[in-house]
GROMACS .gro file of C-alpha atoms in nm:
model
  474
    1MET     CA    1  -3.949   6.907  -3.397
    2SER     CA    2  -4.201   6.886  -3.118
    3GLY     CA    3  -4.106   6.894  -2.750
    4SER     CA    4  -4.219   6.535  -2.704
    5SER     CA    5  -3.990   6.414  -2.986
    6VAL     CA    6  -3.686   6.574  -2.822
    7SER     CA    7  -3.749   6.420  -2.480
    8GLY     CA    8  -3.829   6.086  -2.647
    9LEU     CA    9  -3.468   6.057  -2.755
   10PHE     CA   10  -3.378   5.962  -2.395
   11SER     CA   11  -3.664   5.733  -2.303
   12SER     CA   12  -3.589   5.470  -2.038
   13GLY     CA   13  -3.597   5.193  -2.300
   14PHE     CA   14  -3.347   5.372  -2.518
   15VAL     CA   15  -3.108   5.439  -2.230
   16LYS     CA   16  -3.133   5.082  -2.102
   17SER     CA   17  -3.053   4.945  -2.448
   18ILE     CA   18  -2.742   5.164  -2.478
   19VAL     CA   19  -2.621   5.066  -2.126
   20THR     CA   20  -2.680   4.697  -2.198
   21GLN     CA   21  -2.477   4.718  -2.519
   22LEU     CA   22  -2.192   4.881  -2.326
   23GLU     CA   23  -2.202   4.612  -2.057
   24GLN     CA   24  -2.197   4.336  -2.320
   25ARG     CA   25  -1.901   4.495  -2.498
   26LEU     CA   26  -1.708   4.527  -2.171
   27GLN     CA   27  -1.810   4.176  -2.053
   28ALA     CA   28  -1.683   4.001  -2.368
   29PRO     CA   29  -1.311   3.996  -2.276
   30ILE     CA   30  -1.400   3.904  -1.917
   31THR     CA   31  -1.594   3.599  -2.041
   32VAL     CA   32  -1.295   3.489  -2.249
   33GLU     CA   33  -1.065   3.522  -1.947
   34GLN     CA   34  -1.309   3.332  -1.723
   35GLN     CA   35  -1.317   3.048  -1.974
   36GLN     CA   36  -0.937   3.047  -1.983
   37ILE     CA   37  -0.928   3.024  -1.602
   38LYS     CA   38  -1.159   2.723  -1.619
   39THR     CA   39  -0.935   2.560  -1.880
   40ASP     CA   40  -0.620   2.629  -1.676
   41GLN     CA   41  -0.776   2.495  -1.357
   42THR     CA   42  -0.883   2.177  -1.538
   43GLN     CA   43  -0.526   2.132  -1.659
   44ILE     CA   44  -0.390   2.193  -1.306
   45SER     CA   45  -0.621   1.922  -1.174
   46ALA     CA   46  -0.513   1.680  -1.449
   47LEU     CA   47  -0.144   1.750  -1.384
   48GLY     CA   48  -0.207   1.687  -1.015
   49LYS     CA   49  -0.351   1.343  -1.097
   50VAL     CA   50  -0.046   1.258  -1.308
   51GLN     CA   51   0.190   1.382  -1.038
   52SER     CA   52   0.011   1.178  -0.771
   53ALA     CA   53   0.034   0.861  -0.981
   54LEU     CA   54   0.405   0.922  -1.044
   55SER     CA   55   0.470   0.981  -0.674
   56SER     CA   56   0.308   0.645  -0.601
   57LEU     CA   57   0.529   0.489  -0.869
   58ASN     CA   58   0.831   0.648  -0.701
   59GLY     CA   59   0.744   0.459  -0.385
   60ALA     CA   60   0.737   0.131  -0.578
   61LEU     CA   61   1.075   0.218  -0.733
   62SER     CA   62   1.222   0.256  -0.386
   63GLY     CA   63   1.111  -0.103  -0.323
   64ILE     CA   64   1.342  -0.234  -0.598
   65ALA     CA   65   1.628   0.015  -0.561
   66ASP     CA   66   1.860  -0.238  -0.396
   67PRO     CA   67   1.762  -0.580  -0.535
   68ALA     CA   68   2.038  -0.780  -0.366
   69SER     CA   69   1.924  -0.673  -0.018
   70ILE     CA   70   1.554  -0.737  -0.079
   71ASN     CA   71   1.566  -1.112  -0.124
   72ALA     CA   72   1.512  -1.325   0.183
   73LEU     CA   73   1.665  -1.663   0.253
   74SER     CA   74   1.452  -1.975   0.221
   75ALA     CA   75   1.519  -2.320   0.361
   76THR     CA   76   1.380  -2.650   0.236
   77SER     CA   77   1.401  -3.011   0.353
   78THR     CA   78   1.411  -3.319   0.134
   79THR     CA   79   1.182  -3.512   0.371
   80THR     CA   80   0.899  -3.446   0.613
   81ASN     CA   81   1.120  -3.575   0.896
   82VAL     CA   82   1.252  -3.222   0.941
   83SER     CA   83   1.091  -2.881   0.895
   84VAL     CA   84   1.320  -2.579   0.875
   85LYS     CA   85   1.307  -2.200   0.873
   86ALA     CA   86   1.589  -1.965   0.777
   87ALA     CA   87   1.656  -1.619   0.922
   88SER     CA   88   1.850  -1.348   0.737
   89SER     CA   89   2.162  -1.441   0.936
   90ALA     CA   90   2.170  -1.797   0.799
   91THR     CA   91   2.446  -1.909   0.565
   92THR     CA   92   2.349  -2.053   0.229
   93GLY     CA   93   2.438  -2.416   0.170
   94THR     CA   94   2.320  -2.775   0.214
   95TYR     CA   95   2.320  -2.952   0.549
   96SER     CA   96   2.282  -3.327   0.594
   97LEU     CA   97   2.098  -3.466   0.898
   98THR     CA   98   2.141  -3.842   0.949
   99ASN     CA   99   2.049  -4.099   1.211
  100ILE     CA  100   1.775  -3.877   1.354
  101LYS     CA  101   1.622  -4.007   1.677
  102LEU     CA  102   1.346  -3.808   1.843
  103ALA     CA  103   1.358  -3.681   2.199
  104LYS     CA  104   1.106  -3.849   2.428
  105SER     CA  105   0.951  -3.789   2.766
  106GLN     CA  106   0.950  -4.049   3.048
  107GLU     CA  107   0.629  -4.243   3.108
  108LEU     CA  108   0.532  -4.459   3.407
  109TYR     CA  109   0.210  -4.647   3.481
  110SER     CA  110   0.064  -4.813   3.787
  111LYS     CA  111  -0.105  -5.146   3.838
  112THR     CA  112  -0.478  -5.157   3.768
  113TYR     CA  113  -0.736  -5.048   4.025
  114ALA     CA  114  -1.108  -5.117   4.035
  115SER     CA  115  -1.192  -4.758   3.946
  116ALA     CA  116  -1.056  -4.406   3.943
  117SER     CA  117  -1.235  -4.341   4.271
  118ALA     CA  118  -1.108  -4.647   4.451
  119ALA     CA  119  -0.892  -4.581   4.759
  120LEU     CA  120  -0.520  -4.651   4.705
  121GLY     CA  121  -0.451  -4.719   5.070
  122SER     CA  122  -0.560  -4.627   5.419
  123GLY     CA  123  -0.529  -4.268   5.537
  124SER     CA  124  -0.317  -3.989   5.392
  125GLY     CA  125   0.019  -4.006   5.224
  126SER     CA  126   0.271  -3.815   5.014
  127LEU     CA  127   0.453  -3.840   4.684
  128THR     CA  128   0.800  -3.702   4.621
  129ILE     CA  129   0.883  -3.647   4.252
  130SER     CA  130   1.251  -3.592   4.171
  131LEU     CA  131   1.368  -3.487   3.823
  132ASN     CA  132   1.703  -3.608   3.687
  133GLY     CA  133   1.794  -3.241   3.646
  134GLY     CA  134   1.809  -3.205   4.025
  135THR     CA  135   1.476  -3.053   4.132
  136SER     CA  136   1.222  -3.238   4.349
  137LYS     CA  137   0.884  -3.169   4.500
  138THR     CA  138   0.679  -3.341   4.773
  139ILE     CA  139   0.302  -3.353   4.728
  140ASN     CA  140   0.083  -3.426   5.032
  141ILE     CA  141  -0.239  -3.614   4.968
  142ALA     CA  142  -0.525  -3.606   5.223
  143SER     CA  143  -0.712  -3.928   5.304
  144SER     CA  144  -1.018  -3.791   5.125
  145LYS     CA  145  -0.812  -3.764   4.805
  146ASP     CA  146  -0.648  -4.101   4.829
  147THR     CA  147  -0.777  -4.219   4.488
  148LEU     CA  148  -0.638  -4.238   4.135
  149SER     CA  149  -0.835  -3.925   4.039
  150GLY     CA  150  -0.735  -3.741   4.358
  151VAL     CA  151  -0.366  -3.822   4.314
  152ALA     CA  152  -0.372  -3.727   3.945
  153SER     CA  153  -0.534  -3.390   4.026
  154ALA     CA  154  -0.284  -3.318   4.306
  155ILE     CA  155   0.015  -3.396   4.082
  156ASN     CA  156  -0.115  -3.175   3.800
  157ALA     CA  157  -0.174  -2.888   4.044
  158ALA     CA  158   0.176  -2.916   4.191
  159SER     CA  159   0.375  -2.810   3.880
  160ALA     CA  160   0.638  -3.068   3.963
  161GLY     CA  161   0.749  -3.122   3.601
  162VAL     CA  162   0.524  -3.426   3.566
  163SER     CA  163   0.169  -3.461   3.436
  164ALA     CA  164  -0.075  -3.731   3.548
  165SER     CA  165  -0.382  -3.895   3.399
  166VAL     CA  166  -0.610  -4.192   3.461
  167VAL     CA  167  -0.635  -4.444   3.180
  168SER     CA  168  -0.924  -4.693   3.174
  169THR     CA  169  -0.857  -5.044   3.045
  170SER     CA  170  -1.066  -5.358   3.023
  171SER     CA  171  -0.899  -5.490   3.338
  172GLY     CA  172  -0.930  -5.167   3.540
  173ASP     CA  173  -0.793  -4.812   3.572
  174ARG     CA  174  -0.428  -4.712   3.584
  175LEU     CA  175  -0.244  -4.396   3.694
  176VAL     CA  176  -0.011  -4.278   3.416
  177LEU     CA  177   0.271  -4.028   3.478
  178ASN     CA  178   0.459  -3.838   3.205
  179SER     CA  179   0.745  -3.591   3.231
  180ALA     CA  180   0.621  -3.254   3.114
  181LYS     CA  181   0.918  -3.211   2.880
  182THR     CA  182   1.130  -3.436   2.666
  183GLY     CA  183   1.500  -3.492   2.723
  184SER     CA  184   1.707  -3.709   2.955
  185SER     CA  185   1.728  -3.438   3.221
  186ASN     CA  186   1.351  -3.454   3.254
  187GLY     CA  187   1.344  -3.820   3.357
  188PHE     CA  188   1.209  -3.860   3.709
  189SER     CA  189   1.173  -4.092   4.010
  190VAL     CA  190   0.872  -4.124   4.241
  191SER     CA  191   0.870  -4.208   4.611
  192GLY     CA  192   0.542  -4.265   4.798
  193THR     CA  193   0.474  -4.276   5.170
  194GLY     CA  194   0.175  -4.367   5.386
  195ALA     CA  195  -0.131  -4.458   5.182
  196LEU     CA  196   0.072  -4.390   4.865
  197ALA     CA  197   0.362  -4.622   4.944
  198GLY     CA  198   0.248  -4.839   4.652
  199LEU     CA  199   0.346  -4.565   4.407
  200SER     CA  200   0.721  -4.558   4.362
  201TYR     CA  201   0.983  -4.575   4.088
  202SER     CA  202   1.358  -4.533   4.059
  203ALA     CA  203   1.573  -4.636   3.767
  204SER     CA  204   1.823  -4.782   4.013
  205SER     CA  205   1.564  -4.970   4.225
  206PRO     CA  206   1.448  -5.315   4.123
  207SER     CA  207   1.156  -5.297   4.367
  208ALA     CA  208   0.965  -5.022   4.187
  209THR     CA  209   0.586  -5.051   4.194
  210LEU     CA  210   0.539  -4.823   3.891
  211THR     CA  211   0.633  -4.968   3.554
  212LEU     CA  212   0.855  -4.781   3.308
  213ALA     CA  213   0.676  -4.755   2.972
  214GLN     CA  214   0.921  -4.515   2.809
  215SER     CA  215   1.252  -4.366   2.914
  216ALA     CA  216   1.329  -3.996   2.878
  217ARG     CA  217   1.594  -3.924   2.616
  218ASN     CA  218   1.743  -3.645   2.409
  219ALA     CA  219   1.695  -3.601   2.036
  220THR     CA  220   2.013  -3.711   1.859
  221PHE     CA  221   2.134  -3.678   1.501
  222ASN     CA  222   2.446  -3.616   1.298
  223LEU     CA  223   2.476  -3.279   1.126
  224ASN     CA  224   2.720  -3.314   0.836
  225GLY     CA  225   2.874  -3.594   1.041
  226VAL     CA  226   2.892  -3.399   1.368
  227PRO     CA  227   2.691  -3.562   1.654
  228ILE     CA  228   2.421  -3.338   1.803
  229SER     CA  229   2.212  -3.397   2.117
  230GLU     CA  230   1.914  -3.178   2.207
  231ALA     CA  231   1.655  -3.207   2.486
  232SER     CA  232   1.370  -3.105   2.253
  233ASN     CA  233   1.250  -3.191   1.904
  234SER     CA  234   1.147  -2.834   1.819
  235SER     CA  235   1.305  -2.490   1.781
  236LEU     CA  236   1.654  -2.633   1.751
  237SER     CA  237   1.932  -2.398   1.636
  238PRO     CA  238   2.250  -2.600   1.587
  239ILE     CA  239   2.341  -2.361   1.301
  240LYS     CA  240   2.317  -1.984   1.328
  241GLY     CA  241   2.008  -1.854   1.152
  242LEU     CA  242   1.844  -2.196   1.109
  243THR     CA  243   1.554  -2.328   1.316
  244LEU     CA  244   1.492  -2.702   1.294
  245ASN     CA  245   1.190  -2.904   1.401
  246LEU     CA  246   1.227  -3.280   1.410
  247THR     CA  247   0.908  -3.471   1.335
  248ALA     CA  248   1.026  -3.829   1.275
  249SER     CA  249   1.333  -4.050   1.291
  250GLY     CA  250   1.540  -4.099   0.977
  251SER     CA  251   1.741  -3.850   0.773
  252ALA     CA  252   1.699  -3.533   0.567
  253ASP     CA  253   1.897  -3.281   0.365
  254VAL     CA  254   1.830  -2.917   0.440
  255THR     CA  255   1.913  -2.652   0.177
  256VAL     CA  256   1.939  -2.279   0.249
  257ALA     CA  257   1.926  -2.056  -0.057
  258VAL     CA  258   1.835  -1.701  -0.156
  259SER     CA  259   1.466  -1.678  -0.244
  260PRO     CA  260   1.358  -1.426  -0.508
  261ASN     CA  261   1.003  -1.412  -0.371
  262SER     CA  262   1.040  -1.076  -0.196
  263LEU     CA  263   1.196  -0.912  -0.501
  264SER     CA  264   0.937  -1.074  -0.726
  265SER     CA  265   0.659  -0.926  -0.512
  266ALA     CA  266   0.824  -0.583  -0.525
  267LEU     CA  267   0.851  -0.604  -0.906
  268SER     CA  268   0.484  -0.699  -0.931
  269THR     CA  269   0.395  -0.391  -0.725
  270PHE     CA  270   0.618  -0.178  -0.948
  271ALA     CA  271   0.440  -0.306  -1.262
  272SER     CA  272   0.100  -0.231  -1.107
  273LYS     CA  273   0.198   0.125  -1.009
  274LEU     CA  274   0.351   0.185  -1.353
  275ASN     CA  275   0.030   0.071  -1.523
  276ALA     CA  276  -0.170   0.305  -1.300
  277ALA     CA  277   0.054   0.600  -1.393
  278VAL     CA  278   0.044   0.522  -1.766
  279GLY     CA  279  -0.334   0.484  -1.743
  280VAL     CA  280  -0.374   0.829  -1.587
  281ILE     CA  281  -0.150   0.985  -1.853
  282GLN     CA  282  -0.348   0.818  -2.133
  283LYS     CA  283  -0.678   0.934  -1.986
  284GLU     CA  284  -0.569   1.295  -1.946
  285THR     CA  285  -0.415   1.318  -2.297
  286VAL     CA  286  -0.666   1.111  -2.496
  287TYR     CA  287  -0.847   1.230  -2.809
  288LYS     CA  288  -1.175   1.064  -2.903
  289PRO     CA  289  -1.306   1.150  -3.251
  290ALA     CA  290  -1.674   1.207  -3.316
  291THR     CA  291  -1.878   0.894  -3.374
  292SER     CA  292  -2.224   0.816  -3.509
  293SER     CA  293  -2.429   0.503  -3.549
  294ALA     CA  294  -2.486   0.347  -3.889
  295SER     CA  295  -2.849   0.460  -3.882
  296GLY     CA  296  -2.754   0.808  -3.772
  297SER     CA  297  -2.986   0.783  -3.473
  298SER     CA  298  -2.712   0.852  -3.222
  299SER     CA  299  -2.378   1.029  -3.225
  300LYS     CA  300  -2.105   1.150  -2.997
  301ALA     CA  301  -1.908   1.466  -3.039
  302ALA     CA  302  -1.531   1.456  -3.041
  303SER     CA  303  -1.370   1.494  -2.700
  304ALA     CA  304  -1.019   1.554  -2.570
  305GLY     CA  305  -0.838   1.514  -2.240
  306PRO     CA  306  -0.734   1.837  -2.069
  307LEU     CA  307  -0.364   1.766  -2.133
  308LEU     CA  308  -0.397   1.684  -2.503
  309GLY     CA  309  -0.125   1.883  -2.675
  310ASN     CA  310   0.107   1.879  -2.372
  311VAL     CA  311   0.392   1.702  -2.549
  312GLN     CA  312   0.597   1.638  -2.236
  313VAL     CA  313   0.312   1.461  -2.059
  314GLN     CA  314   0.212   1.270  -2.372
  315GLN     CA  315   0.567   1.140  -2.418
  316LEU     CA  316   0.605   1.055  -2.048
  317GLY     CA  317   0.415   0.725  -2.058
  318GLN     CA  318   0.603   0.601  -2.364
  319SER     CA  319   0.934   0.704  -2.210
  320MET     CA  320   0.866   0.494  -1.899
  321LEU     CA  321   0.769   0.193  -2.109
  322SER     CA  322   1.082   0.234  -2.321
  323ALA     CA  323   1.291   0.251  -2.004
  324ILE     CA  324   1.176  -0.105  -1.932
  325SER     CA  325   1.177  -0.257  -2.280
  326SER     CA  326   1.525  -0.123  -2.362
  327ALA     CA  327   1.688  -0.266  -2.047
  328ALA     CA  328   1.931  -0.551  -2.110
  329GLY     CA  329   2.256  -0.691  -1.979
  330SER     CA  330   2.455  -1.010  -1.915
  331GLY     CA  331   2.246  -1.200  -2.166
  332LEU     CA  332   1.918  -1.100  -2.000
  333SER     CA  333   1.642  -0.878  -2.137
  334ALA     CA  334   1.339  -0.729  -1.966
  335ALA     CA  335   1.129  -0.998  -2.136
  336ALA     CA  336   1.354  -1.274  -1.999
  337LEU     CA  337   1.313  -1.116  -1.657
  338GLY     CA  338   0.934  -1.153  -1.681
  339PHE     CA  339   0.823  -0.816  -1.823
  340SER     CA  340   0.601  -0.781  -2.129
  341ILE     CA  341   0.427  -0.475  -2.276
  342SER     CA  342   0.102  -0.498  -2.471
  343SER     CA  343   0.012  -0.287  -2.775
  344SER     CA  344  -0.208  -0.074  -2.549
  345GLY     CA  345   0.086   0.004  -2.321
  346LYS     CA  346   0.002  -0.228  -2.032
  347VAL     CA  347   0.295  -0.388  -1.848
  348SER     CA  348   0.264  -0.749  -1.731
  349PHE     CA  349   0.502  -0.925  -1.495
  350SER     CA  350   0.545  -1.303  -1.470
  351SER     CA  351   0.677  -1.420  -1.134
  352SER     CA  352   0.746  -1.768  -1.271
  353THR     CA  353   0.957  -1.631  -1.559
  354PHE     CA  354   1.142  -1.413  -1.312
  355ALA     CA  355   1.205  -1.707  -1.079
  356THR     CA  356   1.358  -1.905  -1.366
  357ALA     CA  357   1.582  -1.618  -1.470
  358TYR     CA  358   1.686  -1.552  -1.113
  359LYS     CA  359   1.769  -1.914  -1.045
  360SER     CA  360   1.984  -1.926  -1.359
  361ASN     CA  361   2.182  -1.609  -1.283
  362PRO     CA  362   2.092  -1.418  -0.964
  363THR     CA  363   2.360  -1.153  -1.012
  364ALA     CA  364   2.255  -1.073  -1.368
  365ALA     CA  365   1.890  -1.059  -1.262
  366ASN     CA  366   1.969  -0.819  -0.977
  367ASN     CA  367   2.174  -0.599  -1.209
  368LEU     CA  368   1.896  -0.581  -1.468
  369VAL     CA  369   1.636  -0.497  -1.205
  370LYS     CA  370   1.865  -0.215  -1.090
  371GLN     CA  371   1.902  -0.094  -1.447
  372ILE     CA  372   1.524  -0.082  -1.493
  373GLU     CA  373   1.483   0.102  -1.162
  374THR     CA  374   1.746   0.360  -1.260
  375ASN     CA  375   1.601   0.413  -1.608
  376VAL     CA  376   1.242   0.457  -1.494
  377ARG     CA  377   1.340   0.672  -1.196
  378SER     CA  378   1.527   0.906  -1.430
  379VAL     CA  379   1.212   0.952  -1.640
  380VAL     CA  380   0.988   0.996  -1.337
  381GLY     CA  381   1.237   1.232  -1.173
  382GLY     CA  382   1.232   1.458  -1.476
  383ALA     CA  383   0.855   1.485  -1.437
  384VAL     CA  384   0.816   1.522  -1.061
  385GLY     CA  385   1.169   1.620  -0.950
  386THR     CA  386   1.335   1.511  -0.629
  387ALA     CA  387   1.132   1.720  -0.385
  388GLY     CA  388   0.960   1.489  -0.142
  389ALA     CA  389   1.090   1.174  -0.312
  390THR     CA  390   1.288   0.903  -0.135
  391PHE     CA  391   1.604   0.794  -0.312
  392SER     CA  392   1.828   0.520  -0.182
  393SER     CA  393   2.204   0.538  -0.196
  394ALA     CA  394   2.185   0.256  -0.447
  395SER     CA  395   2.023   0.497  -0.694
  396ALA     CA  396   2.305   0.749  -0.677
  397SER     CA  397   2.468   0.611  -0.992
  398GLY     CA  398   2.180   0.724  -1.213
  399PRO     CA  399   2.112   1.076  -1.347
  400THR     CA  400   2.009   1.319  -1.076
  401PRO     CA  401   1.660   1.458  -1.145
  402PRO     CA  402   1.596   1.831  -1.095
  403PRO     CA  403   1.449   1.943  -0.760
  404THR     CA  404   1.130   2.050  -0.940
  405GLY     CA  405   1.006   1.846  -1.235
  406PHE     CA  406   0.836   1.980  -1.545
  407ILE     CA  407   0.490   1.892  -1.409
  408GLN     CA  408   0.524   2.119  -1.106
  409ALA     CA  409   0.677   2.387  -1.329
  410ALA     CA  410   0.371   2.367  -1.556
  411VAL     CA  411   0.136   2.379  -1.256
  412THR     CA  412   0.318   2.687  -1.124
  413ASP     CA  413   0.286   2.862  -1.461
  414LEU     CA  414  -0.084   2.780  -1.486
  415GLN     CA  415  -0.148   2.898  -1.131
  416SER     CA  416   0.031   3.221  -1.212
  417ASN     CA  417  -0.189   3.263  -1.522
  418VAL     CA  418  -0.503   3.203  -1.317
  419THR     CA  419  -0.395   3.464  -1.063
  420SER     CA  420  -0.321   3.718  -1.338
  421PHE     CA  421  -0.654   3.656  -1.511
  422LYS     CA  422  -0.842   3.696  -1.184
  423GLN     CA  423  -0.665   4.025  -1.119
  424GLU     CA  424  -0.748   4.146  -1.472
  425ILE     CA  425  -1.111   4.043  -1.433
  426THR     CA  426  -1.135   4.233  -1.105
  427ALA     CA  427  -0.990   4.546  -1.267
  428GLN     CA  428  -1.214   4.510  -1.574
  429ASN     CA  429  -1.524   4.466  -1.359
  430GLN     CA  430  -1.439   4.781  -1.169
  431GLU     CA  431  -1.383   4.968  -1.499
  432MET     CA  432  -1.712   4.835  -1.640
  433ILE     CA  433  -1.902   4.955  -1.333
  434GLN     CA  434  -1.738   5.298  -1.362
  435GLN     CA  435  -1.814   5.329  -1.734
  436VAL     CA  436  -2.177   5.220  -1.689
  437ASN     CA  437  -2.218   5.467  -1.402
  438ASN     CA  438  -2.062   5.746  -1.612
  439LEU     CA  439  -2.285   5.669  -1.908
  440THR     CA  440  -2.596   5.657  -1.688
  441THR     CA  441  -2.500   5.995  -1.537
  442GLN     CA  442  -2.442   6.145  -1.881
  443PHE     CA  443  -2.780   6.027  -1.999
  444ALA     CA  444  -2.945   6.168  -1.687
  445ASN     CA  445  -2.780   6.503  -1.744
  446ALA     CA  446  -2.873   6.502  -2.111
  447GLU     CA  447  -3.230   6.412  -2.030
  448SER     CA  448  -3.248   6.703  -1.783
  449GLN     CA  449  -3.119   6.941  -2.049
  450THR     CA  450  -3.353   6.811  -2.317
  451SER     CA  451  -3.645   6.841  -2.075
  452GLY     CA  452  -3.571   7.218  -2.040
  453ALA     CA  453  -3.534   7.251  -2.413
  454SER     CA  454  -3.868   7.082  -2.469
  455SER     CA  455  -4.039   7.332  -2.233
  456THR     CA  456  -3.885   7.631  -2.418
  457LEU     CA  457  -3.987   7.490  -2.753
  458GLY     CA  458  -4.340   7.442  -2.624
  459TYR     CA  459  -4.358   7.805  -2.502
  460LEU     CA  460  -4.222   7.942  -2.827
  461SER     CA  461  -4.462   7.731  -3.026
  462ALA     CA  462  -4.758   7.853  -2.823
  463PHE     CA  463  -4.636   8.214  -2.849
  464LEU     CA  464  -4.591   8.195  -3.221
  465ASN     CA  465  -4.932   8.043  -3.268
  466THR     CA  466  -5.096   8.327  -3.059
  467SER     CA  467  -4.915   8.599  -3.249
  468SER     CA  468  -5.019   8.455  -3.579
  469SER     CA  469  -5.384   8.452  -3.477
  470SER     CA  470  -5.380   8.820  -3.366
  471LYS     CA  471  -5.241   8.939  -3.695
  472SER     CA  472  -5.494   8.753  -3.897
  473GLY     CA  473  -5.779   8.902  -3.685
  474GLY     CA  474  -5.663   9.264  -3.737
   0.00000   0.00000   0.00000
């Protein structure tokens, strides 16, 4: 063996190849662990989406936890003569309003004048306006304002409980005075002095110069036979919790009843949140087989959701749907209450069907809603637990979910796996670096030794060749 063949054993290319093979062998398990980390993190993200959707559903469940307290009262009137609004403090029942007469304001008008700017008299004057309720106010009018327009403006600026306007007619202009409010206590008298002496009115005086067009009066009606008198036509509260507005004379029946509208809205929200949760579960657990076109020109590989194979999550959606479809009681089913479930697992809610069922038997409807809430909450609670959830006292009769549901438990396990894999990868990387460094050092040492051996071999070869030549020459 020549010296060059010995040193060639440890050429840079040879050493690099050996080191690369070692690195690849040591990297193989690290690559597998990195891929497992990626898979675990994808599953953690998917579980987080499911948990978020279920938490949102939990909020909707809280909205139907106490059905009887959700419904508001509604009030209706048989005629447009009366509009009505019911507060939560109102008592259900029917109330009859008969012989309704509207409250009116007092109205006076003057004789006609040539124009709104025509002088009413000579010089200044004053008007004293006295309300039947006991208040009065004197308004002084300067000679420069001694006109219909000037008097009307002064009255309106005085806040005396009376408004004034100028009405034009074919025979001239008139001053018209109206009490600012309806009701008999808001009737008024007018007394003029000086240039305004021609403007006066008193119900007890036959010499009034202002004509009474309409007397002030209270609104009157009989409520279930009981006489009622009110100064106004609006915002009347003869019954606790009811607000009446009278719009015309006549009669009307007012009915106060429990309205299912608020509960119906809450159930619609519940159905929407449930569909969202089921949709997320289906997306994260779906399996789509490979497909190809008839011509073979295009194809799609099979795909799977990150939670495919997680039996608990896969069963979760169906369990929630079953919690609805299986609910029944007092002759009512979930379908009779307005719920339907399609073959694809989508829940629909009919507010009109619910309204019919509720009208027929409110107690049974409330009880069935409560049963659905309890059933679904039990399923959801098993998945997300009670931590951070809001549970009403009305839900206490159902099974108590664990503090931590199986989703969080699975997330915790996966996070623990990820941490362990990362620690192993760190240790394996450090070991790989050490082994590569050791191997490189060993090769360097070996190359140094083989270099010395090559020099010795070269010397011996040269020596042997010289000796052989001398002998042959002798």
